Short mmCIF file of C-alpha atoms in Angstrom, two decimals:
data_model
loop_
_atom_site.label_atom_id
_atom_site.label_comp_id
_atom_site.label_asym_id
_atom_site.label_seq_id
_atom_site.Cartn_x
_atom_site.Cartn_y
_atom_site.Cartn_z
CA MET A 28 121.44 135.85 131.87
CA SER A 29 121.82 139.53 131.05
CA GLN A 30 119.93 140.89 128.07
CA TYR A 31 123.03 142.92 127.20
CA ALA A 32 126.35 141.51 125.95
CA PRO A 33 129.53 143.59 125.71
CA ARG A 34 131.67 142.95 122.63
CA TYR A 35 135.38 143.75 122.81
CA ILE A 36 137.33 145.09 119.83
CA GLY A 37 141.10 145.55 119.83
CA GLN A 38 143.62 145.13 122.63
CA ALA A 39 143.02 146.90 125.94
CA ASN A 40 145.12 150.04 126.50
CA THR A 41 145.39 150.80 122.79
CA LEU A 42 143.88 153.56 120.67
CA GLU A 43 141.83 150.96 118.80
CA HIS A 44 140.21 149.32 121.82
CA ARG A 45 136.41 149.57 121.97
CA VAL A 46 133.70 147.94 124.07
CA PHE A 47 130.48 147.75 122.07
CA GLN A 48 127.12 146.74 123.50
CA ASP A 49 124.97 144.08 121.83
CA ASP A 50 121.43 142.94 122.45
CA ALA A 51 122.06 139.41 123.75
CA SER A 52 118.85 138.01 122.21
CA THR A 53 119.42 139.31 118.67
CA GLY A 54 123.16 139.94 118.51
CA GLN A 55 122.44 143.41 117.14
CA ALA A 56 124.60 146.33 118.19
CA ILE A 57 122.90 148.86 120.45
CA SER A 58 123.96 152.08 122.12
CA PRO A 59 124.66 151.78 125.85
CA TRP A 60 123.75 155.45 126.14
CA HIS A 61 120.58 155.70 124.04
CA ASP A 62 119.11 152.18 123.82
CA ILE A 63 119.43 150.83 127.37
CA PRO A 64 116.59 152.18 129.57
CA LEU A 65 117.46 154.20 132.65
CA PHE A 66 115.10 152.18 134.83
CA ALA A 67 115.28 148.41 135.19
CA ASP A 68 112.26 148.56 137.52
CA GLN A 69 110.93 152.06 138.06
CA ASN A 70 108.37 151.04 140.69
CA ALA A 71 111.10 149.44 142.79
CA GLY A 72 113.54 152.30 142.19
CA ILE A 73 116.07 150.06 140.40
CA LEU A 74 118.18 151.67 137.66
CA ASN A 75 120.53 150.37 135.00
CA MET A 76 124.16 151.44 135.21
CA VAL A 77 126.79 150.90 132.51
CA VAL A 78 130.21 150.08 133.97
CA GLU A 79 132.95 152.00 132.16
CA VAL A 80 135.84 151.52 134.63
CA PRO A 81 136.08 148.44 136.88
CA ARG A 82 137.25 148.99 140.44
CA TRP A 83 141.03 149.03 141.04
CA THR A 84 141.84 149.80 137.37
CA ASN A 85 143.45 152.98 136.01
CA ALA A 86 142.49 153.33 132.34
CA LYS A 87 140.09 156.27 131.93
CA MET A 88 137.38 154.54 129.93
CA GLU A 89 134.19 156.32 128.94
CA ILE A 90 131.23 156.13 126.60
CA SER A 91 132.03 157.83 123.30
CA LYS A 92 129.36 160.43 122.57
CA GLU A 93 130.51 160.89 118.96
CA GLU A 94 131.13 157.39 117.53
CA PRO A 95 128.28 155.27 116.10
CA PHE A 96 126.65 153.07 118.77
CA ASN A 97 128.58 154.97 121.47
CA PRO A 98 131.16 152.30 122.37
CA ILE A 99 133.24 152.60 125.52
CA LYS A 100 136.78 153.66 124.69
CA GLN A 101 139.81 154.99 126.53
CA ASP A 102 139.94 158.76 126.75
CA ILE A 103 142.74 160.47 124.84
CA LYS A 104 144.55 163.73 125.56
CA LYS A 105 147.14 165.18 123.18
CA GLY A 106 147.17 161.90 121.27
CA LYS A 107 147.96 159.79 124.33
CA LEU A 108 145.78 157.37 126.25
CA ARG A 109 144.67 158.69 129.62
CA PHE A 110 145.19 156.84 132.89
CA VAL A 111 144.25 157.89 136.40
CA ARG A 112 147.35 157.93 138.57
CA ASN A 113 147.46 156.07 141.87
CA CYS A 114 147.01 158.48 144.78
CA PHE A 115 148.19 156.91 148.02
CA PRO A 116 146.65 154.86 149.57
CA HIS A 117 144.21 154.28 146.71
CA HIS A 118 144.77 152.13 143.64
CA GLY A 119 143.00 153.27 140.48
CA TYR A 120 139.28 153.88 140.79
CA ILE A 121 137.98 152.82 144.21
CA TRP A 122 134.51 151.75 143.01
CA ASN A 123 132.99 150.43 139.80
CA TYR A 124 132.65 153.68 137.87
CA GLY A 125 130.26 154.29 135.03
CA ALA A 126 127.22 156.14 133.77
CA PHE A 127 123.45 156.12 133.76
CA PRO A 128 122.02 155.55 130.28
CA GLN A 129 119.53 158.10 128.91
CA THR A 130 121.10 160.93 130.98
CA TRP A 131 123.10 164.05 130.07
CA GLU A 132 124.43 167.00 132.02
CA ASP A 133 123.39 170.04 129.98
CA PRO A 134 126.33 172.46 129.46
CA THR A 135 123.91 175.33 128.77
CA VAL A 136 122.06 175.10 132.08
CA SER A 137 123.44 176.37 135.38
CA HIS A 138 122.37 174.26 138.38
CA ALA A 139 120.76 176.20 141.20
CA GLU A 140 122.60 174.11 143.80
CA THR A 141 126.10 174.50 142.33
CA LYS A 142 125.89 177.76 140.34
CA ALA A 143 127.76 175.96 137.55
CA LYS A 144 126.74 174.45 134.21
CA GLY A 145 126.69 170.76 133.34
CA ASP A 146 129.74 168.95 131.94
CA ASN A 147 128.15 167.69 128.68
CA ASP A 148 128.42 164.03 129.70
CA PRO A 149 126.11 161.29 130.94
CA LEU A 150 125.53 161.26 134.69
CA ASP A 151 128.47 159.62 136.52
CA VAL A 152 127.89 156.70 138.87
CA CYS A 153 130.03 155.15 141.65
CA GLU A 154 128.89 151.60 142.45
CA ILE A 155 130.18 150.60 145.89
CA GLY A 156 129.28 146.89 146.05
CA GLU A 157 131.94 144.28 146.76
CA ALA A 158 132.01 142.62 143.31
CA VAL A 159 134.53 144.01 140.81
CA GLY A 160 132.69 144.73 137.56
CA TYR A 161 133.90 144.69 133.96
CA ALA A 162 133.79 147.25 131.17
CA GLY A 163 130.45 147.16 129.41
CA GLN A 164 128.67 145.38 132.24
CA VAL A 165 125.10 146.56 132.85
CA LYS A 166 124.40 146.47 136.58
CA GLN A 167 121.04 146.92 138.28
CA VAL A 168 121.53 149.38 141.11
CA LYS A 169 119.72 151.48 143.68
CA VAL A 170 120.63 155.07 144.48
CA LEU A 171 121.98 155.90 147.94
CA GLY A 172 123.12 159.52 147.59
CA ILE A 173 125.04 162.04 145.55
CA MET A 174 128.08 164.32 145.56
CA ALA A 175 128.53 167.44 143.45
CA LEU A 176 132.04 167.89 142.10
CA LEU A 177 132.99 171.19 140.50
CA ASP A 178 135.41 169.91 137.88
CA GLU A 179 137.25 172.78 136.16
CA GLY A 180 134.21 174.99 136.73
CA GLU A 181 131.58 172.51 135.54
CA THR A 182 128.98 170.66 137.61
CA ASP A 183 129.86 166.97 137.69
CA TRP A 184 127.37 164.98 139.75
CA LYS A 185 128.63 161.70 141.24
CA VAL A 186 125.77 159.37 142.13
CA ILE A 187 126.53 156.82 144.86
CA VAL A 188 124.78 153.50 144.19
CA VAL A 189 124.95 149.82 145.13
CA ASP A 190 124.34 146.73 143.01
CA VAL A 191 120.99 145.24 144.07
CA THR A 192 122.60 141.77 144.23
CA ASP A 193 125.29 142.89 146.69
CA PRO A 194 125.16 141.16 150.10
CA LEU A 195 124.76 144.55 151.80
CA ALA A 196 122.17 145.93 149.38
CA SER A 197 119.21 145.27 151.67
CA LYS A 198 120.94 147.20 154.47
CA LEU A 199 121.99 150.20 152.37
CA ASN A 200 119.33 152.81 151.63
CA ASP A 201 121.05 156.15 152.18
CA ILE A 202 124.42 157.75 152.97
CA GLU A 203 124.04 157.16 156.73
CA ASP A 204 123.74 153.43 156.03
CA VAL A 205 126.94 153.56 153.97
CA GLU A 206 128.75 155.24 156.88
CA ARG A 207 127.41 152.58 159.25
CA HIS A 208 128.24 149.48 157.19
CA LEU A 209 131.19 150.73 155.09
CA PRO A 210 132.89 153.23 157.41
CA GLY A 211 135.41 155.48 155.68
CA LEU A 212 134.16 154.91 152.13
CA ILE A 213 132.41 158.27 151.74
CA ARG A 214 135.42 160.08 153.19
CA ALA A 215 137.72 158.16 150.82
CA THR A 216 135.44 159.02 147.89
CA ASN A 217 135.62 162.71 148.74
CA GLU A 218 139.42 162.54 149.03
CA TRP A 219 139.80 160.59 145.77
CA PHE A 220 137.83 163.09 143.70
CA ARG A 221 139.59 165.99 145.41
CA ILE A 222 143.16 164.82 144.70
CA TYR A 223 143.12 162.51 141.68
CA LYS A 224 144.21 165.19 139.18
CA ILE A 225 147.04 166.58 141.32
CA PRO A 226 149.69 164.10 140.03
CA ASP A 227 148.98 165.45 136.53
CA GLY A 228 149.86 168.97 137.64
CA LYS A 229 146.31 170.22 138.14
CA PRO A 230 144.90 171.83 141.29
CA GLU A 231 142.60 170.11 143.75
CA ASN A 232 139.02 169.72 142.66
CA VAL A 233 136.38 171.46 144.73
CA PHE A 234 132.88 170.42 145.70
CA ALA A 235 129.48 171.94 146.17
CA PHE A 236 127.88 171.32 149.58
CA SER A 237 131.37 171.57 151.17
CA GLY A 238 132.08 168.07 149.86
CA GLU A 239 129.22 166.53 151.76
CA ALA A 240 127.45 163.50 150.28
CA LYS A 241 123.71 164.16 150.14
CA ASN A 242 121.05 161.50 150.61
CA LYS A 243 119.07 160.50 147.56
#
C-alpha cells in the first residue's frame, strides 16, 4: 500500500477540480512538491515521481505552486481550462507525465548546456512504462535519460524514466535500451514535444542537443 493517498475535490475538467495529496497513515494533507522526498531509495537510484497527467489524456494538469499544499489542478489560460490537442497519430500525452518532488528549474540561472534560463517549475518527468497512471499517483521510478526542450526561450528539461515495477524495468537502464525494447518511442517523444503547440497557433518548439535524448 502506498504511503500517499490522492484526494479528489470537484469534478474533473472544471475550474474547481483539485487533486490533493494526503499522508495515508495519518490522513493529513501534505504537499506533493515539498513533503514527498525526491528519493525513494537513493542507494538504489530510485526516485519518487508525482503523476500529473495520465497517459492518453488531454487535460493539462500540473502542481499549483501558489495554492496551499500545492494541489494538482488544470492549467488555465485567459480564464479557460487548457487541454493539449491531439496531434496525429498521437492521442493526448503519450506517457504518464508529471514532476519530481523537491525540484525547481531556477528562472534566474542560465544553463551552460542550453544557454537558457529555467522555466520556474518542478522538473518534468515522462514515465514510459506500460501501466496507465492516475493523477496524484506517486510512482517509484528510475532515470533512463533526458531531453532539453527550449520552450518559448526557457530551458525545460524532460526526464525519461520507467516505473520500477514495469515488466521491462530490469531491461531498461539507458536511452539505447529504450530504443532496443521500445523502438520509436524516443522519436515519437521528440516529435510530440516539437509539434504539440502548433494546433494552438504557436510555432514548433526547439531542442538543445539537436533534439537528441541524452543518457542519464
